[in-house]
Amino acid sequence: MYFKWKDEYCTGIDAIDKQHKHLMDIGSRIFDLAYADDAFDRYDDIMEVLNELKDYTVYHFGYEEDLMERYKFEYYEQHKFQHFFLIKKIERFEKEKHDIDEKQGETILELAEFISDWITNHILKEDMRYKDFFKSKGL
Ligand SMILES: [Fe+2]
Ligand SMILES: [Fe+2]
């Protein structure tokens, strides 16, 4: 387990905290693959985790955006743009699919870097901005 849940990740909104925990599980699986760094063919594992990351990201961002829109969160547009950007990055990984097979080691390291940046930067900085706001709305 590379991403350990800490109090500082807590938004206080149960559903969102659960989703963030699930994302960290996916992140840990990416780190496992990066750490394995052996000669085995990991193409199927990489594609599986990448697909799961994409699906769960779309679901989670949609969930946050619905709440922000419903409660008219001041930084909604800004936050949505950051989500859009993260999804674009995942799509870029997918588009380079033909390269993934050849550059498995490189891809998994890039994915590991991407997920750790997302967790430390987006969750700890951007998501925390709605914490008090949602709390004030009784969530
Ligand atoms: Fe989030
Ligand atoms: Fe977010």
PDB file of N, CA and C in Angstrom, residues 20-71:
ATOM      1  N   HIS A  20     -12.158   8.610  -2.956  1.00  0.00           N
ATOM      2  CA  HIS A  20     -10.724   8.928  -2.928  1.00  0.00           C
ATOM      3  C   HIS A  20      -9.900   7.725  -2.455  1.00  0.00           C
ATOM      4  N   LYS A  21     -10.453   6.984  -1.498  1.00  0.00           N
ATOM      5  CA  LYS A  21      -9.753   5.772  -1.028  1.00  0.00           C
ATOM      6  C   LYS A  21      -9.617   4.762  -2.156  1.00  0.00           C
ATOM      7  N   HIS A  22     -10.705   4.631  -2.931  1.00  0.00           N
ATOM      8  CA  HIS A  22     -10.662   3.693  -4.052  1.00  0.00           C
ATOM      9  C   HIS A  22      -9.617   4.129  -5.092  1.00  0.00           C
ATOM     10  N   LEU A  23      -9.528   5.422  -5.322  1.00  0.00           N
ATOM     11  CA  LEU A  23      -8.513   5.931  -6.261  1.00  0.00           C
ATOM     12  C   LEU A  23      -7.112   5.633  -5.757  1.00  0.00           C
ATOM     13  N   MET A  24      -6.934   5.725  -4.445  1.00  0.00           N
ATOM     14  CA  MET A  24      -5.623   5.412  -3.873  1.00  0.00           C
ATOM     15  C   MET A  24      -5.295   3.928  -4.025  1.00  0.00           C
ATOM     16  N   ASP A  25      -6.321   3.078  -3.965  1.00  0.00           N
ATOM     17  CA  ASP A  25      -6.103   1.644  -4.208  1.00  0.00           C
ATOM     18  C   ASP A  25      -5.622   1.412  -5.646  1.00  0.00           C
ATOM     19  N   ILE A  26      -6.284   2.103  -6.574  1.00  0.00           N
ATOM     20  CA  ILE A  26      -5.850   1.984  -7.970  1.00  0.00           C
ATOM     21  C   ILE A  26      -4.403   2.493  -8.095  1.00  0.00           C
ATOM     22  N   GLY A  27      -4.126   3.615  -7.420  1.00  0.00           N
ATOM     23  CA  GLY A  27      -2.767   4.183  -7.425  1.00  0.00           C
ATOM     24  C   GLY A  27      -1.747   3.193  -6.881  1.00  0.00           C
ATOM     25  N   SER A  28      -2.112   2.483  -5.833  1.00  0.00           N
ATOM     26  CA  SER A  28      -1.187   1.504  -5.251  1.00  0.00           C
ATOM     27  C   SER A  28      -0.908   0.365  -6.222  1.00  0.00           C
ATOM     28  N   ARG A  29      -1.937  -0.014  -6.978  1.00  0.00           N
ATOM     29  CA  ARG A  29      -1.732  -1.080  -7.969  1.00  0.00           C
ATOM     30  C   ARG A  29      -0.783  -0.615  -9.077  1.00  0.00           C
ATOM     31  N   ILE A  30      -0.893   0.663  -9.429  1.00  0.00           N
ATOM     32  CA  ILE A  30       0.022   1.219 -10.428  1.00  0.00           C
ATOM     33  C   ILE A  30       1.460   1.186  -9.875  1.00  0.00           C
ATOM     34  N   PHE A  31       1.596   1.549  -8.614  1.00  0.00           N
ATOM     35  CA  PHE A  31       2.921   1.531  -7.993  1.00  0.00           C
ATOM     36  C   PHE A  31       3.481   0.113  -7.896  1.00  0.00           C
ATOM     37  N   ASP A  32       2.605  -0.857  -7.619  1.00  0.00           N
ATOM     38  CA  ASP A  32       3.055  -2.264  -7.590  1.00  0.00           C
ATOM     39  C   ASP A  32       3.657  -2.651  -8.938  1.00  0.00           C
ATOM     40  N   LEU A  33       2.960  -2.257  -9.994  1.00  0.00           N
ATOM     41  CA  LEU A  33       3.433  -2.587 -11.344  1.00  0.00           C
ATOM     42  C   LEU A  33       4.758  -1.885 -11.638  1.00  0.00           C
ATOM     43  N   ALA A  34       4.861  -0.638 -11.199  1.00  0.00           N
ATOM     44  CA  ALA A  34       6.097   0.119 -11.437  1.00  0.00           C
ATOM     45  C   ALA A  34       7.246  -0.496 -10.651  1.00  0.00           C
ATOM     46  N   TYR A  35       6.943  -0.935  -9.453  1.00  0.00           N
ATOM     47  CA  TYR A  35       7.969  -1.471  -8.571  1.00  0.00           C
ATOM     48  C   TYR A  35       8.441  -2.835  -9.050  1.00  0.00           C
ATOM     49  N   ALA A  36       7.550  -3.606  -9.660  1.00  0.00           N
ATOM     50  CA  ALA A  36       7.909  -4.944 -10.128  1.00  0.00           C
ATOM     51  C   ALA A  36       9.113  -4.875 -11.082  1.00  0.00           C
ATOM     52  N   ASP A  37       9.071  -3.866 -11.980  1.00  0.00           N
ATOM     53  CA  ASP A  37      10.194  -3.588 -12.875  1.00  0.00           C
ATOM     54  C   ASP A  37      10.992  -4.831 -13.292  1.00  0.00           C
ATOM     55  N   ASP A  38      10.297  -5.836 -13.794  1.00  0.00           N
ATOM     56  CA  ASP A  38      10.991  -7.053 -14.210  1.00  0.00           C
ATOM     57  C   ASP A  38      10.819  -7.261 -15.719  1.00  0.00           C
ATOM     58  N   ALA A  39      11.240  -8.379 -16.181  1.00  0.00           N
ATOM     59  CA  ALA A  39      11.194  -8.604 -17.625  1.00  0.00           C
ATOM     60  C   ALA A  39       9.857  -9.182 -18.103  1.00  0.00           C
ATOM     61  N   PHE A  40       8.923  -9.398 -17.167  1.00  0.00           N
ATOM     62  CA  PHE A  40       7.644  -9.969 -17.562  1.00  0.00           C
ATOM     63  C   PHE A  40       6.827  -9.020 -18.422  1.00  0.00           C
ATOM     64  N   ASP A  41       5.982  -9.616 -19.257  1.00  0.00           N
ATOM     65  CA  ASP A  41       5.098  -8.818 -20.085  1.00  0.00           C
ATOM     66  C   ASP A  41       3.915  -8.376 -19.236  1.00  0.00           C
ATOM     67  N   ARG A  42       3.829  -7.068 -18.982  1.00  0.00           N
ATOM     68  CA  ARG A  42       2.768  -6.526 -18.122  1.00  0.00           C
ATOM     69  C   ARG A  42       1.711  -5.776 -18.918  1.00  0.00           C
ATOM     70  N   TYR A  43       1.724  -5.935 -20.219  1.00  0.00           N
ATOM     71  CA  TYR A  43       0.821  -5.144 -21.057  1.00  0.00           C
ATOM     72  C   TYR A  43      -0.644  -5.243 -20.602  1.00  0.00           C
ATOM     73  N   ASP A  44      -1.118  -6.469 -20.387  1.00  0.00           N
ATOM     74  CA  ASP A  44      -2.522  -6.647 -20.001  1.00  0.00           C
ATOM     75  C   ASP A  44      -2.826  -5.994 -18.656  1.00  0.00           C
ATOM     76  N   ASP A  45      -1.900  -6.129 -17.709  1.00  0.00           N
ATOM     77  CA  ASP A  45      -2.096  -5.505 -16.385  1.00  0.00           C
ATOM     78  C   ASP A  45      -2.135  -3.983 -16.510  1.00  0.00           C
ATOM     79  N   ILE A  46      -1.249  -3.452 -17.327  1.00  0.00           N
ATOM     80  CA  ILE A  46      -1.190  -1.996 -17.504  1.00  0.00           C
ATOM     81  C   ILE A  46      -2.482  -1.485 -18.134  1.00  0.00           C
ATOM     82  N   MET A  47      -2.955  -2.171 -19.183  1.00  0.00           N
ATOM     83  CA  MET A  47      -4.184  -1.742 -19.842  1.00  0.00           C
ATOM     84  C   MET A  47      -5.391  -1.870 -18.921  1.00  0.00           C
ATOM     85  N   GLU A  48      -5.384  -2.900 -18.103  1.00  0.00           N
ATOM     86  CA  GLU A  48      -6.505  -3.103 -17.190  1.00  0.00           C
ATOM     87  C   GLU A  48      -6.580  -1.977 -16.149  1.00  0.00           C
ATOM     88  N   VAL A  49      -5.433  -1.648 -15.576  1.00  0.00           N
ATOM     89  CA  VAL A  49      -5.436  -0.607 -14.548  1.00  0.00           C
ATOM     90  C   VAL A  49      -5.715   0.772 -15.178  1.00  0.00           C
ATOM     91  N   LEU A  50      -5.242   0.963 -16.392  1.00  0.00           N
ATOM     92  CA  LEU A  50      -5.486   2.226 -17.084  1.00  0.00           C
ATOM     93  C   LEU A  50      -6.984   2.413 -17.390  1.00  0.00           C
ATOM     94  N   ASN A  51      -7.627   1.340 -17.846  1.00  0.00           N
ATOM     95  CA  ASN A  51      -9.069   1.410 -18.119  1.00  0.00           C
ATOM     96  C   ASN A  51      -9.865   1.665 -16.853  1.00  0.00           C
ATOM     97  N   GLU A  52      -9.457   0.995 -15.801  1.00  0.00           N
ATOM     98  CA  GLU A  52     -10.172   1.177 -14.536  1.00  0.00           C
ATOM     99  C   GLU A  52      -9.984   2.602 -14.020  1.00  0.00           C
ATOM    100  N   LEU A  53      -8.774   3.098 -14.158  1.00  0.00           N
ATOM    101  CA  LEU A  53      -8.490   4.469 -13.732  1.00  0.00           C
ATOM    102  C   LEU A  53      -9.365   5.455 -14.496  1.00  0.00           C
ATOM    103  N   LYS A  54      -9.469   5.257 -15.800  1.00  0.00           N
ATOM    104  CA  LYS A  54     -10.259   6.155 -16.633  1.00  0.00           C
ATOM    105  C   LYS A  54     -11.736   6.121 -16.207  1.00  0.00           C
ATOM    106  N   ASP A  55     -12.300   4.921 -16.096  1.00  0.00           N
ATOM    107  CA  ASP A  55     -13.716   4.791 -15.741  1.00  0.00           C
ATOM    108  C   ASP A  55     -14.011   5.382 -14.371  1.00  0.00           C
ATOM    109  N   TYR A  56     -13.142   5.085 -13.425  1.00  0.00           N
ATOM    110  CA  TYR A  56     -13.416   5.568 -12.075  1.00  0.00           C
ATOM    111  C   TYR A  56     -13.230   7.078 -11.964  1.00  0.00           C
ATOM    112  N   THR A  57     -12.275   7.588 -12.727  1.00  0.00           N
ATOM    113  CA  THR A  57     -12.033   9.031 -12.721  1.00  0.00           C
ATOM    114  C   THR A  57     -13.248   9.778 -13.275  1.00  0.00           C
ATOM    115  N   VAL A  58     -13.783   9.290 -14.376  1.00  0.00           N
ATOM    116  CA  VAL A  58     -14.949   9.933 -14.990  1.00  0.00           C
ATOM    117  C   VAL A  58     -16.117   9.915 -13.992  1.00  0.00           C
ATOM    118  N   TYR A  59     -16.290   8.780 -13.350  1.00  0.00           N
ATOM    119  CA  TYR A  59     -17.377   8.655 -12.369  1.00  0.00           C
ATOM    120  C   TYR A  59     -17.166   9.613 -11.184  1.00  0.00           C
ATOM    121  N   HIS A  60     -15.978   9.605 -10.631  1.00  0.00           N
ATOM    122  CA  HIS A  60     -15.698  10.432  -9.451  1.00  0.00           C
ATOM    123  C   HIS A  60     -15.789  11.932  -9.753  1.00  0.00           C
ATOM    124  N   PHE A  61     -15.220  12.350 -10.885  1.00  0.00           N
ATOM    125  CA  PHE A  61     -15.270  13.770 -11.234  1.00  0.00           C
ATOM    126  C   PHE A  61     -16.720  14.196 -11.461  1.00  0.00           C
ATOM    127  N   GLY A  62     -17.483  13.334 -12.094  1.00  0.00           N
ATOM    128  CA  GLY A  62     -18.897  13.639 -12.325  1.00  0.00           C
ATOM    129  C   GLY A  62     -19.634  13.825 -11.007  1.00  0.00           C
ATOM    130  N   TYR A  63     -19.305  12.981 -10.060  1.00  0.00           N
ATOM    131  CA  TYR A  63     -19.942  13.040  -8.748  1.00  0.00           C
ATOM    132  C   TYR A  63     -19.631  14.378  -8.062  1.00  0.00           C
ATOM    133  N   GLU A  64     -18.367  14.754  -8.077  1.00  0.00           N
ATOM    134  CA  GLU A  64     -17.975  16.029  -7.451  1.00  0.00           C
ATOM    135  C   GLU A  64     -18.618  17.205  -8.185  1.00  0.00           C
ATOM    136  N   GLU A  65     -18.599  17.157  -9.496  1.00  0.00           N
ATOM    137  CA  GLU A  65     -19.129  18.274 -10.281  1.00  0.00           C
ATOM    138  C   GLU A  65     -20.641  18.454 -10.081  1.00  0.00           C
ATOM    139  N   ASP A  66     -21.365  17.339  -9.970  1.00  0.00           N
ATOM    140  CA  ASP A  66     -22.806  17.431  -9.723  1.00  0.00           C
ATOM    141  C   ASP A  66     -23.081  18.153  -8.408  1.00  0.00           C
ATOM    142  N   LEU A  67     -22.309  17.786  -7.380  1.00  0.00           N
ATOM    143  CA  LEU A  67     -22.509  18.440  -6.081  1.00  0.00           C
ATOM    144  C   LEU A  67     -22.160  19.922  -6.147  1.00  0.00           C
ATOM    145  N   MET A  68     -21.048  20.230  -6.801  1.00  0.00           N
ATOM    146  CA  MET A  68     -20.610  21.626  -6.889  1.00  0.00           C
ATOM    147  C   MET A  68     -21.630  22.475  -7.641  1.00  0.00           C
ATOM    148  N   GLU A  69     -22.180  21.886  -8.700  1.00  0.00           N
ATOM    149  CA  GLU A  69     -23.153  22.615  -9.502  1.00  0.00           C
ATOM    150  C   GLU A  69     -24.443  22.808  -8.715  1.00  0.00           C
ATOM    151  N   ARG A  70     -24.873  21.744  -8.051  1.00  0.00           N
ATOM    152  CA  ARG A  70     -26.122  21.795  -7.300  1.00  0.00           C
ATOM    153  C   ARG A  70     -26.082  22.842  -6.182  1.00  0.00           C
ATOM    154  N   TYR A  71     -24.939  22.923  -5.502  1.00  0.00           N
ATOM    155  CA  TYR A  71     -24.829  23.872  -4.390  1.00  0.00           C
ATOM    156  C   TYR A  71     -24.193  25.202  -4.796  1.00  0.00           C
TER     157      TYR A  71
END
